[in-house]
Amino acid sequence: MQDIRALGLLVLGTLAGTACAADPSSLITADGIRADVSALAADSMEGRAPGTPGEARAVAYISAQFKAIGLEPAAGDSYALPFELLGMKKNDERSTIAITGPGGPLPITNDVTFTYWSTAGEATVDLRNVPIVFVGYGVEAPEYEWDDYKGADVAGKVLLFLNNDPPVEENGQALFGGPARTYYGRWTYKFEQAAKHGAAGAIVIHTTQSASYPFSVVGNTGSRENWDRTYDLDLLAWVDSTSSERVARAMGTTLTGLFDMAKRRDFSPKPTGFRLTTHIETTIHPVETSNVAGVLRGSDPTLAAQNIVFTAHYDHLGVNPAIPGDDKIFNGAWDNASGTASIMNIAKAFVAAKPRRSIMFVAVAAEEGGTLGSAAFVEHAPIPLNQIVADFNVDMPQIFGVTHDVAAIGLDMSDLGTTFKEVAEKEGLRATGDPNPNAGSFYRSDQVNFAKMGVPSLYLQAGTDYVTPLTFDPAAYEEQHYHQVSDELLPEWNFEGTVRDMRVLFKTALRVANADAQPRWVPGNEFESTWKALYGKQ
Ligand SMILES: [Zn+2]
């Protein structure tokens, strides 16, 4: 590996001085991407799980590559930006919960009708007789002039939320995203809202329709290991629809009645008449991990203070000795050694392109535990957050061949999508958006943590209209290898499509990096008001 890399750098040096000054995107090559995927997905990296020796080797490899490419550490003298994660696992035998209201206690079957846990980071949490308040969808959305709290003081209470967005139509138009879920509809948002309002806990009402999956998908969350997120609450829970119906009846309505009540603009929080008592014991398991960040300083003395960020998660699922068969290693070649390799190769092109703005490349940790590395990155950013003006994220890019189309999630949300479309068109390609908007994919990878802070972001996706004959059926390949030990680099992978898509992404980001104005969300977007506050814009 060492020899091949040295040779690659020699070639890079020669090209940079000659032909590549004209087209830096030609520095993004199939051989370059393949070499990095091969290194990161090797068995010696042991599946790159947070806190493992394999992960440390991945961090060392990425740091060495960043240095060889010509990036500086984003902060201090190390590319690694360490942070601590807390794994939290409730002790089921030693934890109890009781909810009582008009007519007596609510029947609870743990992990069947109700599941609960704590993210307080405390070994023991006790709540006694805490009132439960129904807060509807619990949404505060200034751009829609929507506020479910109406100034109510809900601190110290347990908040009961509906999942999803308020299904509101005004003047024949969906007020929120319509069938496309907005961030306000995500259950993570509900827990964040509860924490923001100083609540003791949050319970989300599950219905199959509002969640788009059955209760069994979330039903044992409380007995799994949960990682610290952007919310710490003494109590988090999901309740099933049958139990929710009982609560609604005791409030003098029905579950449908609660949904009807909550979709009104004049909704305000309602006491349920129920009180909650719980004792939760949690085993806390701290893990040290690192994001890896390198930066290329911009050429414009003023604009260099603004950074365009590329993110790709390098972590994967590690090793599981309990797996039957000889192979126990989750190599994560596609997920997401391929994305990490892609942004490292985009970095080579940027070094040659000398952009006006600075470009920061961040290989993020702990995505598989719930985009935790990118959350930690924005929370403790190595530079002030308002000096980051865009994020481009790559997670499981094209590996099957060249397509007539290129796709991006967030295509219609910001200037980044507009520029992406322009570049694609110039290359004779069709730019398409999220193939499945109701799945809320925008909210499920690392770019969402930037978006939530106000930073415009775009998440590259593989096109589906293939020019090249396929060795693999992409859907069947995903079905067979996604999150399996068999996600390994194969000689048949076709990196021509990866290269083409990364050149489109590079050219998009280069335009953004050289533009006079920084990118912004389209007017009325859910992240626009946060964007204005972050950058002090109107
Ligand atoms: Zn994954």
mmCIF file of C-alpha atoms in Angstrom, residues 143-144 410-419 421 442 454-458 518-532 538:
data_model
loop_
_atom_site.group_PDB
_atom_site.id
_atom_site.type_symbol
_atom_site.label_atom_id
_atom_site.label_comp_id
_atom_site.label_asym_id
_atom_site.label_seq_id
_atom_site.Cartn_x
_atom_site.Cartn_y
_atom_site.Cartn_z
ATOM 1 C CA GLU A 143 -41.355 30.577 9.239
ATOM 2 C CA TYR A 144 -44.853 29.057 9.388
ATOM 3 C CA GLY A 410 -31.814 18.748 -0.466
ATOM 4 C CA LEU A 411 -31.837 19.625 -4.192
ATOM 5 C CA ASP A 412 -34.728 22.078 -3.851
ATOM 6 C CA MET A 413 -33.813 23.362 -0.418
ATOM 7 C CA SER A 414 -30.907 25.760 -1.008
ATOM 8 C CA ASP A 415 -28.598 27.491 -3.513
ATOM 9 C CA LEU A 416 -26.390 24.393 -3.306
ATOM 10 C CA GLY A 417 -29.069 22.407 -5.122
ATOM 11 C CA THR A 418 -29.512 25.147 -7.728
ATOM 12 C CA THR A 419 -25.777 25.169 -8.440
ATOM 13 C CA LYS A 421 -28.483 21.397 -11.165
ATOM 14 C CA PHE A 442 -32.402 14.365 4.490
ATOM 15 C CA GLY A 454 -28.564 26.843 9.776
ATOM 16 C CA VAL A 455 -25.739 25.777 7.426
ATOM 17 C CA PRO A 456 -27.023 25.018 3.870
ATOM 18 C CA SER A 457 -26.281 21.397 3.052
ATOM 19 C CA LEU A 458 -26.622 18.885 0.260
ATOM 20 C CA GLN A 518 -22.456 32.731 0.373
ATOM 21 C CA PRO A 519 -25.178 30.126 -0.280
ATOM 22 C CA ARG A 520 -28.573 30.372 1.409
ATOM 23 C CA TRP A 521 -31.731 28.321 1.885
ATOM 24 C CA VAL A 522 -34.620 28.946 -0.478
ATOM 25 C CA PRO A 523 -37.050 31.465 1.020
ATOM 26 C CA GLY A 524 -39.472 29.863 3.456
ATOM 27 C CA ASN A 525 -37.287 26.812 4.072
ATOM 28 C CA GLU A 526 -37.491 25.383 7.586
ATOM 29 C CA PHE A 527 -33.809 26.229 8.247
ATOM 30 C CA GLU A 528 -33.922 29.801 6.894
ATOM 31 C CA SER A 529 -34.571 31.586 10.188
ATOM 32 C CA THR A 530 -31.691 29.709 11.856
ATOM 33 C CA TRP A 531 -29.474 30.628 8.875
ATOM 34 C CA LYS A 532 -30.346 34.329 9.321
ATOM 35 C CA GLN A 538 -31.918 39.540 6.838
#
